[in-house]
mmCIF file of C-alpha atoms and ligand atoms in Angstrom:
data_model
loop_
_atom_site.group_PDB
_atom_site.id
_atom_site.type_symbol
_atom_site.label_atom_id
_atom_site.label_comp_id
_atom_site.label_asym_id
_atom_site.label_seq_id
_atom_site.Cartn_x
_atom_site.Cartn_y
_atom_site.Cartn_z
ATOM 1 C CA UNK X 230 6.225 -10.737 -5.369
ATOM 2 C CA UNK X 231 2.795 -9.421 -4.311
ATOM 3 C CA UNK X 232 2.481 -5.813 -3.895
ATOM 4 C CA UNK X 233 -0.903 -4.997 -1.684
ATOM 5 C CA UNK X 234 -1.901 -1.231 -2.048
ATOM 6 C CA UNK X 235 -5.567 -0.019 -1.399
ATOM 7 C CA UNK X 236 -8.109 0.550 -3.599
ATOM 8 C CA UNK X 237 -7.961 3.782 -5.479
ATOM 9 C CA UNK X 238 -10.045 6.445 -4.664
ATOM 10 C CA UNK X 239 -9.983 8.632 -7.791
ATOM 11 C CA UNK X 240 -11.741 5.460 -9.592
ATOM 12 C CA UNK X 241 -14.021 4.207 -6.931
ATOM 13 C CA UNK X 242 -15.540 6.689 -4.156
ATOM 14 C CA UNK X 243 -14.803 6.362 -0.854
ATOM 15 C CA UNK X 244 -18.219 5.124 0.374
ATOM 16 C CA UNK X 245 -18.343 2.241 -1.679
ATOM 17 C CA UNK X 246 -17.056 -1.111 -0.989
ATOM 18 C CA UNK X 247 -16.270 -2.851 2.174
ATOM 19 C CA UNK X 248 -14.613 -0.940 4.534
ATOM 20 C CA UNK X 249 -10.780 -1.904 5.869
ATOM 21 C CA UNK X 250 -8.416 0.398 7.013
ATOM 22 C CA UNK X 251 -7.279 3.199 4.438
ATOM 23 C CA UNK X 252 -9.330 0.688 1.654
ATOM 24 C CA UNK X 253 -6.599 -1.979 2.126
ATOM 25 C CA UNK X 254 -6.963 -5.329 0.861
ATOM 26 C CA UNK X 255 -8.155 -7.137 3.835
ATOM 27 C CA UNK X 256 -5.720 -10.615 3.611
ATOM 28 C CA UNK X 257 -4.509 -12.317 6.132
ATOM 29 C CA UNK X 258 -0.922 -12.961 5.226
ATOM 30 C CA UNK X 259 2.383 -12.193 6.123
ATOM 31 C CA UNK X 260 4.229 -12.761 2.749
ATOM 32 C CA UNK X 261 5.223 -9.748 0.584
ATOM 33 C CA UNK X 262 3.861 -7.250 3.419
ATOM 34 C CA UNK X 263 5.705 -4.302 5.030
ATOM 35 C CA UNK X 264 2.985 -3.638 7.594
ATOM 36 C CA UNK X 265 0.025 -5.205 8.511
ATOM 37 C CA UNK X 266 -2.959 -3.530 10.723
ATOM 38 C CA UNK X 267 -4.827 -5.542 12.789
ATOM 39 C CA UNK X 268 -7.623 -4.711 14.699
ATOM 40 C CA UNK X 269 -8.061 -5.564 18.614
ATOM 41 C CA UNK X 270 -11.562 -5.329 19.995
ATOM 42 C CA UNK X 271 -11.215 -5.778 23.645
ATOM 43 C CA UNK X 272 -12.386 -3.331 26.248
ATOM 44 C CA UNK X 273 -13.985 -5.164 28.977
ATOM 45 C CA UNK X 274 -10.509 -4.381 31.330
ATOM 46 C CA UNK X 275 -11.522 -0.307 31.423
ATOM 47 C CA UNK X 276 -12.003 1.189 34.740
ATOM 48 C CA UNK X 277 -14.819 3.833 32.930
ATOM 49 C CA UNK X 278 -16.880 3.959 29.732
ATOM 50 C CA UNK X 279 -16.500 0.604 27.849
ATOM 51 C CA UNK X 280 -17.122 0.791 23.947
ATOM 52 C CA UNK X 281 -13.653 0.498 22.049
ATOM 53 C CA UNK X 282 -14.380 -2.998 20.814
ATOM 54 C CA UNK X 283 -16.169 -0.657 18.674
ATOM 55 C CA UNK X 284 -13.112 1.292 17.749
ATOM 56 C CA UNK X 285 -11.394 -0.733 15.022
ATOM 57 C CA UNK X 286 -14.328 -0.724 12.681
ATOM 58 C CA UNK X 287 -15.007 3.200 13.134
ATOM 59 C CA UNK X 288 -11.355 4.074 12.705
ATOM 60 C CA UNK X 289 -11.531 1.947 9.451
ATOM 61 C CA UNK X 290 -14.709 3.032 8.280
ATOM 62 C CA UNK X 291 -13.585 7.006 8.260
ATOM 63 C CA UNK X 292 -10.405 5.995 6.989
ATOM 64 C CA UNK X 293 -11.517 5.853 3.744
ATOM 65 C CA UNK X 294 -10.842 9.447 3.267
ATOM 66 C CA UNK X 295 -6.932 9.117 3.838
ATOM 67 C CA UNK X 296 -4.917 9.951 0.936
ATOM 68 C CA UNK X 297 -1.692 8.224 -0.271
ATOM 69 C CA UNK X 298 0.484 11.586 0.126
ATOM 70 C CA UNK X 299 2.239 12.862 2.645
ATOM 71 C CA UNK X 300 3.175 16.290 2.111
ATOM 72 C CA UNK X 301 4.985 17.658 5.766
ATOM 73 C CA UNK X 302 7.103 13.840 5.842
ATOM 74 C CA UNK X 303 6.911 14.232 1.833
ATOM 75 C CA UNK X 304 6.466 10.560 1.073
ATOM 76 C CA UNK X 305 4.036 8.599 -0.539
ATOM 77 C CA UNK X 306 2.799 5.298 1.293
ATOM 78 C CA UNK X 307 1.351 3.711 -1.727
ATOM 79 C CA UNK X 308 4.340 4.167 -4.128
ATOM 80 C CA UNK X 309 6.462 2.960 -1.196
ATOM 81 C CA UNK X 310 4.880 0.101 0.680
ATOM 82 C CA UNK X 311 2.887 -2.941 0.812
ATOM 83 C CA UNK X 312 0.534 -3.437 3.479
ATOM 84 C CA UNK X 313 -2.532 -5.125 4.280
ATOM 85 C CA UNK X 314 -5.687 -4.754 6.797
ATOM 86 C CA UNK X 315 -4.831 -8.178 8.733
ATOM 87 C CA UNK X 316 -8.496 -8.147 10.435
ATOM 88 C CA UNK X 317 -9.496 -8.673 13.924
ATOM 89 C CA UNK X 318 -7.754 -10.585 16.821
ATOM 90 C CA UNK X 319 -10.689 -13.126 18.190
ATOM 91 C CA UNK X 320 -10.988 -11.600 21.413
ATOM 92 C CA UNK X 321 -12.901 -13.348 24.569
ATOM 93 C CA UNK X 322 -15.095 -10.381 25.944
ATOM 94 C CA UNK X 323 -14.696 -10.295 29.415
ATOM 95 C CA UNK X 324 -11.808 -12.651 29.697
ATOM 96 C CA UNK X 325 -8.084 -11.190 29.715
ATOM 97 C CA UNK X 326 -5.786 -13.856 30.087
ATOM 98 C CA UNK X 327 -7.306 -15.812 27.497
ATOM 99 C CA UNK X 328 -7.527 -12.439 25.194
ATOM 100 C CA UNK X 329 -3.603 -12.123 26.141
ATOM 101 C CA UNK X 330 -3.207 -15.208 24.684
ATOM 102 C CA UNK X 331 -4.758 -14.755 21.375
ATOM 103 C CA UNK X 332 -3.213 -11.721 20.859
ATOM 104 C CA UNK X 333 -0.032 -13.406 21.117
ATOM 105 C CA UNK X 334 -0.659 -15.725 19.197
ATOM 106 C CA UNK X 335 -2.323 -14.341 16.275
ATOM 107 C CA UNK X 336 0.751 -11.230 16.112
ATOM 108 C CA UNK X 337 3.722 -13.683 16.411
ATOM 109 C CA UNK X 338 3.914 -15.064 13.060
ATOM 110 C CA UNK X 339 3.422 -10.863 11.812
ATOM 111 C CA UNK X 340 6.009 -10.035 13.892
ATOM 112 C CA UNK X 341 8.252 -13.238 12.803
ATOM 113 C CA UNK X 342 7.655 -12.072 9.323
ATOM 114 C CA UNK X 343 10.167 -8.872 9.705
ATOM 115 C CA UNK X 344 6.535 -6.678 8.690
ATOM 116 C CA UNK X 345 5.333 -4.089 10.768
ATOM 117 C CA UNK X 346 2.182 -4.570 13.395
ATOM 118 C CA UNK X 347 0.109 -1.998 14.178
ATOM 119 C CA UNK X 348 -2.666 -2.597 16.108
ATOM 120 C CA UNK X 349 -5.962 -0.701 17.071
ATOM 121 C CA UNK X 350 -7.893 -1.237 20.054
ATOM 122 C CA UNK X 351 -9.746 -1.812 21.921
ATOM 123 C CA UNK X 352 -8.893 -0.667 25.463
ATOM 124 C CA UNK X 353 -5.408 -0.217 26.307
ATOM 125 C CA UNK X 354 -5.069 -3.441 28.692
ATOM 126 C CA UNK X 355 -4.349 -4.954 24.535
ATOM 127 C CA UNK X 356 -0.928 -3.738 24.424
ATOM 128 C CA UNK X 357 0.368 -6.606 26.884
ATOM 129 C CA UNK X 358 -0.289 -9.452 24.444
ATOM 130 C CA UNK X 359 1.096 -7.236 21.638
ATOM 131 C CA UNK X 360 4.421 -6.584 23.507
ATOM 132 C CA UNK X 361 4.634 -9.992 24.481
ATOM 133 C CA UNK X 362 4.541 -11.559 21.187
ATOM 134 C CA UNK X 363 6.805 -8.569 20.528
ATOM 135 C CA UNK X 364 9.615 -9.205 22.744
ATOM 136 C CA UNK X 365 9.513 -12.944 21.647
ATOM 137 C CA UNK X 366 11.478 -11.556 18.463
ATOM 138 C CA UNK X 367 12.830 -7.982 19.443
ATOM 139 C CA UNK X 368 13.521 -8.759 23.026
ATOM 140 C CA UNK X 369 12.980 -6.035 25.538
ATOM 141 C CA UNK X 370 11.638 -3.008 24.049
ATOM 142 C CA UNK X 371 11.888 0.877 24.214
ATOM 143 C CA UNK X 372 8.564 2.593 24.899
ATOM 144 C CA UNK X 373 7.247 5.620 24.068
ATOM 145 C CA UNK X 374 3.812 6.167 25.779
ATOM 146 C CA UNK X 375 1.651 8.671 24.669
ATOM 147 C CA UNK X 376 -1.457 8.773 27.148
ATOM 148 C CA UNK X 377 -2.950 11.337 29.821
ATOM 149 C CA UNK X 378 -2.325 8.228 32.122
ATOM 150 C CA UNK X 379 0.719 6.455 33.352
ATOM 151 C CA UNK X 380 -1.077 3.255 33.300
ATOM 152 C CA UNK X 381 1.508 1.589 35.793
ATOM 153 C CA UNK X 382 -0.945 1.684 38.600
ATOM 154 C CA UNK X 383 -0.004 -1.867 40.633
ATOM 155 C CA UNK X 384 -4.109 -3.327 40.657
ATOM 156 C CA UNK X 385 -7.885 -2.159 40.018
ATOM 157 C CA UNK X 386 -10.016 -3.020 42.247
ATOM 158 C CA UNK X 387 -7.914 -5.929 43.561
ATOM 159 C CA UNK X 388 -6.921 -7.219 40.320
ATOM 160 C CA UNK X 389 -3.758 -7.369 38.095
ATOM 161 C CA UNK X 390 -4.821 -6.679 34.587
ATOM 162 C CA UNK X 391 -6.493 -3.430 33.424
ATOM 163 C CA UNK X 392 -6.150 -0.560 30.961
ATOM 164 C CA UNK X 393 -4.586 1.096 34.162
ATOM 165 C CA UNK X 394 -1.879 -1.250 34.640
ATOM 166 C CA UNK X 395 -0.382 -2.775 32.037
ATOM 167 C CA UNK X 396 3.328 -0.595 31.932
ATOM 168 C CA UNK X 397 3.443 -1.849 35.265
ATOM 169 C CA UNK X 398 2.793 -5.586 34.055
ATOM 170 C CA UNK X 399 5.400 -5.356 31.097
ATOM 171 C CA UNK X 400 7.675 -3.910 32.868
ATOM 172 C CA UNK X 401 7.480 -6.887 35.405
ATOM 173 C CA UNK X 402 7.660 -9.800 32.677
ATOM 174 C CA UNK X 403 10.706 -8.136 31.001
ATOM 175 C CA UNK X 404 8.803 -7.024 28.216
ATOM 176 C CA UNK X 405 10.045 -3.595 28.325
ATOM 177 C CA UNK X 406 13.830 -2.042 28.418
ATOM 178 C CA UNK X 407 12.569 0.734 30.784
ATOM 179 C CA UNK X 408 16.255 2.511 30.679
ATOM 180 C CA UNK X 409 15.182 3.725 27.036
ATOM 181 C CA UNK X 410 11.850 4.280 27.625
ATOM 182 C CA UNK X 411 9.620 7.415 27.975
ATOM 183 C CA UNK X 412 5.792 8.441 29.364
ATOM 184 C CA UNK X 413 4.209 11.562 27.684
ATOM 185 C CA UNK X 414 1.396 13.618 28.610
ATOM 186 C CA UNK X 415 -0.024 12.817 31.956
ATOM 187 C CA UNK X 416 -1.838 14.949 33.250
ATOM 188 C CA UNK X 417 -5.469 15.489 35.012
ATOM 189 C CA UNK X 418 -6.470 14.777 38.328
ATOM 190 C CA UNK X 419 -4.442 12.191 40.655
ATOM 191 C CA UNK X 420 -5.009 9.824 43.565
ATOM 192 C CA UNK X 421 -2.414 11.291 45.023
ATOM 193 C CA UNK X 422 1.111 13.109 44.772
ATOM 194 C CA UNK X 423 2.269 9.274 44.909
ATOM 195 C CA UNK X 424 0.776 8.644 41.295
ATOM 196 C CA UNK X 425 3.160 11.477 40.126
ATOM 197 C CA UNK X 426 6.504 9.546 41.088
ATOM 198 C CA UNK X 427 5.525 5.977 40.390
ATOM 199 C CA UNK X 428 6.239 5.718 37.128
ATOM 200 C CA UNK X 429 9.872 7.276 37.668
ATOM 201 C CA UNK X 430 10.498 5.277 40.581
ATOM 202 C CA UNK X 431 9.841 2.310 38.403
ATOM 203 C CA UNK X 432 12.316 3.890 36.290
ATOM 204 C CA UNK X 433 10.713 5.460 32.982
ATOM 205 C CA UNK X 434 11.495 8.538 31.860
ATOM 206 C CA UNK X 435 8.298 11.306 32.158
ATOM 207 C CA UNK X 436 7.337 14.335 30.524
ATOM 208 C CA UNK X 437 4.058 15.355 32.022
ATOM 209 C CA UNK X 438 2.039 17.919 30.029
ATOM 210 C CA UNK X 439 2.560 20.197 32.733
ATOM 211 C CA UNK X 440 5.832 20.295 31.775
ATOM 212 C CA UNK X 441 5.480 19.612 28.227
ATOM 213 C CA UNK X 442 3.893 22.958 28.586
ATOM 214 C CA UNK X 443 7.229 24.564 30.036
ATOM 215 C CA UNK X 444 9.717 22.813 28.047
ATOM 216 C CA UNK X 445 7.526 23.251 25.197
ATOM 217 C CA UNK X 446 7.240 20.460 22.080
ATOM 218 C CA UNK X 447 10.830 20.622 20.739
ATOM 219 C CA UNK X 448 12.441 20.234 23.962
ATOM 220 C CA UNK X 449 9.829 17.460 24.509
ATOM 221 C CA UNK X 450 11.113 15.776 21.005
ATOM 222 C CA UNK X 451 14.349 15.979 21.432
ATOM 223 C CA UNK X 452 13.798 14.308 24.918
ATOM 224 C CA UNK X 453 11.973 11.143 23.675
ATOM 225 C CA UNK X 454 14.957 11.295 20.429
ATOM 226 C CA UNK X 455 17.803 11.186 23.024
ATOM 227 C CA UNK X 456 15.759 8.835 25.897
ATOM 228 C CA UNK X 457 15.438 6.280 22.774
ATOM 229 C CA UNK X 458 18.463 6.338 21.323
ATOM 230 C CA UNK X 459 18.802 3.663 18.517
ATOM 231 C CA UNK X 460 16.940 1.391 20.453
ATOM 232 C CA UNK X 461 13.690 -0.751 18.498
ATOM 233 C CA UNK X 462 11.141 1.004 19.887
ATOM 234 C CA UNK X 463 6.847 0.280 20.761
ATOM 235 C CA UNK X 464 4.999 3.464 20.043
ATOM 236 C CA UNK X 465 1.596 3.234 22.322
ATOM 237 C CA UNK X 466 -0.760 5.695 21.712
ATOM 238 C CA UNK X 467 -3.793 6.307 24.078
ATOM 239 C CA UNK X 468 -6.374 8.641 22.252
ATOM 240 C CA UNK X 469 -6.989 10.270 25.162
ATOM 241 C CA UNK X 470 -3.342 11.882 25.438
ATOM 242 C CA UNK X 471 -5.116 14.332 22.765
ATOM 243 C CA UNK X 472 -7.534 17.375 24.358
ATOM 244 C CA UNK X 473 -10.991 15.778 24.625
ATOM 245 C CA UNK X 474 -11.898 18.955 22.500
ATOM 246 C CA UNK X 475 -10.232 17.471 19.293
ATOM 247 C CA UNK X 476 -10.738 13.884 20.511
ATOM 248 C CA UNK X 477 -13.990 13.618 22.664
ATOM 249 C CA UNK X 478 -14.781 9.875 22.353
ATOM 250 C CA UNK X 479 -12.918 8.115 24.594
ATOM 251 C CA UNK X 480 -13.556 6.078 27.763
ATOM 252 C CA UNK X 481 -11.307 7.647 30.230
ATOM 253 C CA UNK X 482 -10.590 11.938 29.293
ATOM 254 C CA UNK X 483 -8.918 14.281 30.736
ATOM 255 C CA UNK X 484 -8.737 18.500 29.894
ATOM 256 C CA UNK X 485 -5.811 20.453 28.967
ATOM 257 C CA UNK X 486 -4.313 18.323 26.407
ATOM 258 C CA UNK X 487 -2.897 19.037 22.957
ATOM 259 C CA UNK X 488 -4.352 19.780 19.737
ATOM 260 C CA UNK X 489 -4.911 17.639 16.702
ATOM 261 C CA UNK X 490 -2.117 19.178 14.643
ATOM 262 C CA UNK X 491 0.469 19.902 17.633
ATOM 263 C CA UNK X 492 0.404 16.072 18.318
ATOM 264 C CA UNK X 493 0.872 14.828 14.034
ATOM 265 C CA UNK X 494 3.683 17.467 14.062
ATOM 266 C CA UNK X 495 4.937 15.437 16.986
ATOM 267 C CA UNK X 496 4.822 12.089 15.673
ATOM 268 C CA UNK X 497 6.123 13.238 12.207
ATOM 269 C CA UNK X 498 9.385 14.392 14.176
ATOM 270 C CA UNK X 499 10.154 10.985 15.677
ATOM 271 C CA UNK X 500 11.009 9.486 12.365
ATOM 272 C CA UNK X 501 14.047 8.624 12.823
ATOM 273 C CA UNK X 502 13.420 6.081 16.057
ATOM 274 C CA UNK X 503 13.707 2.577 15.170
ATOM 275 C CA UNK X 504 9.447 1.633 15.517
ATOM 276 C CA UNK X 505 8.896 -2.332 15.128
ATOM 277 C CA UNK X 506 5.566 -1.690 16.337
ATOM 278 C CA UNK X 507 2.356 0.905 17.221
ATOM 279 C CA UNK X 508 -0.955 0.965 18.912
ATOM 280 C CA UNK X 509 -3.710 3.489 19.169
ATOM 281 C CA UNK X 510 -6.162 2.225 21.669
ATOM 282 C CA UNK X 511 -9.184 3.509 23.731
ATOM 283 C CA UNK X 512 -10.812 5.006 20.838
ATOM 284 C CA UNK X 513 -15.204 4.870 21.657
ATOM 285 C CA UNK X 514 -17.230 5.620 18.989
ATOM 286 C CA UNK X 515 -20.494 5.551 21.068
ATOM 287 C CA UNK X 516 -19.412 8.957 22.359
ATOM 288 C CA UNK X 517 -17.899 10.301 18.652
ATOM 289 C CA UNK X 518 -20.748 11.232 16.594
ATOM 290 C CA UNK X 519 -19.073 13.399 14.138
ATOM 291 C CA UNK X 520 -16.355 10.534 14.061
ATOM 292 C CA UNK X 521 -13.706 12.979 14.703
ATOM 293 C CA UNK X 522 -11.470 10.787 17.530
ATOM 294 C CA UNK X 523 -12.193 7.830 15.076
ATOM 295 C CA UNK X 524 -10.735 10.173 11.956
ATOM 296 C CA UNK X 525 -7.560 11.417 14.400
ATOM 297 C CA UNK X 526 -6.813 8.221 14.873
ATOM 298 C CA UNK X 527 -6.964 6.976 11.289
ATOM 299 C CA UNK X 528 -4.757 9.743 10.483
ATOM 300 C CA UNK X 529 -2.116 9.289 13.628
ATOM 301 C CA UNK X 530 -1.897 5.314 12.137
ATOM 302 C CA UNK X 531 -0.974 7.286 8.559
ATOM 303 C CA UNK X 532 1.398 9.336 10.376
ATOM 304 C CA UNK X 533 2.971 5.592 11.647
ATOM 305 C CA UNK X 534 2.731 4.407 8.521
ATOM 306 C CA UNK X 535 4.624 7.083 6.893
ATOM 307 C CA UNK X 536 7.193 6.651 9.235
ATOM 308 C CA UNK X 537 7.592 2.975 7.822
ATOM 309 C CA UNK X 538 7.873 4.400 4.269
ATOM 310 C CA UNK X 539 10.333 6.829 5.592
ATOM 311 C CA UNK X 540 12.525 3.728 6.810
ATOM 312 C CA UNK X 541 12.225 1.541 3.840
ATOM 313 C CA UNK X 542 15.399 0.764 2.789
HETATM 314 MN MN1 MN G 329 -3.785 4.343 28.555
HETATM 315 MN MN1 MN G 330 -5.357 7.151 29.086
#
């Protein structure tokens, strides 16, 4: 029995050696592994800035700096788990279907394995091959979307597969059990008063941050605890569901968002919802100089990953 832990900081310093995420051991293999992070470097289906095929190598190259320990979730993910930085899906710039294919392929035998998948993107169009090598195993899904976009929006500029539309696409191939799953954090500018109902109508559950405002972030948890219920559960996170203040490079932002630590207390309260898989997506580098989105986003895929520890039996 392998056990795959990354390299140790306090005996080599964080700038050396190749960079994978949190200093994993970059294998590909899905044997003796409770998690496995895979990078997904698509992003020619965004509507805006493109630049998050950059993302998975700047969220692993500030990663370095994460620590094994937990203190809020008091766990330690080395001590607990074995995981490994899986690499890169071999994406086809500029061709979706074909990328939806590869993703598929490539995550099904990680996902077949019983270990964890958590991918980084890329833009967010990515999370259609990931649920659909998903629901392969699981079956229909619970979702819980964190984004300042519904992303159920029917076509872009007369076509079906987008950043901006891919809720809208699971939820048509089955992909998703919609009664048991939630949308947090929209907010922004609209279309129109239509874009506010769609997702509902479609039948997920929303918590706008206009509301997330008024109901504040317990009420908020407790929703997204109940809406779940013991279902297995997707967690998507877009980047840009975080204030552009504390999270400025990203394609697509939007003002009035959440801070850094209100959103890791968030996630470390949803611990107890059965996650067989996570995302964070639309991360752009080219506009995050002092790698701050980058290091949020290394640290939200900690906050996942001490979730699995959490869980280990
Ligand atoms: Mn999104
Ligand atoms: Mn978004």
């Amino acid at each position: 029995m392998n056990k795959y832990v990354p390299i140790n900081s306090l005996e080599v310093p964080r700038f050396a050696e190749i960079k994978t995420f949190m200093r994993l051991p970059n294998i590909k293999t899905t044997e003796d592994i409770d998690y496995a992070v895979i990078g997904i470097p698509f992003d020619t289906a965004s509507t805006y800035r493109t630049g998050s095929r950059f993302g998975p190598s700047a969220i692993r190259d500030i990663s370095s700096l994460i620590k094994p320990y937990n203190a809020p979730q008091k766990v330690n993910v080395v001590e607990k788990l074995s995981g490994v930085d899986y690499g890169d899906v071999s994406v086809n710039p500029g061709y979706i279907e074909d990328t939806y294919e590869r993703i598929e392929k490539e995550l099904l035998p990680v996902v077949k394995s019983g270990a964890i998948p958590i991918c980084l993107g890329g833009d967010h169009s990515i999370t259609l091959g990931e649920l659909r090598a998903i629901a392969k195993i699981h079956g229909p899904v619970a979702l819980v979307h964190f984004d300042s976009h519904f992303d159920t929006i029917d076509s872009y500029f007369g076509k079906k597969y987008n950043h901006g539309t891919v809720f809208r696409r699971a939820l048509e191939e089955g992909l998703i059990d919609v009664e048991h799953s939630i949308q947090i954090g929209m907010r922004g500018t609209f279309y129109s008063e239509k874009d506010l109902i769609e997702s509902e109508n479609l039948g997920f559950e929303v918590i706008t941050s206009f509301e997330m405002r008024e109901i504040g972030l317990a009420n908020t948890i407790e929703r997204i605890i109940n809406r779940v219920g013991d279902k297995k559960a997707f967690f998507s996170f877009d980047i840009d569901f975080v204030d552009p203040a504390y999270a400025p490079g990203t394609g697509t932002i939007e003002v009035g968002g959440f801070s850094s630590m209100e959103i890791l207390d968030m996630i470390r309260k949803l611990k107890d919802i059965s996650f067989i898989g996570y995302d964070i997506v639309e991360v752009l580098p080219c506009v995050d100089p002092s790698q701050i989105t980058a290091f949020l986003a290394s640290n939200i895929v900690f906050e996942f990953i001490s979730i699995i520890a959490l869980q280990k039996k």
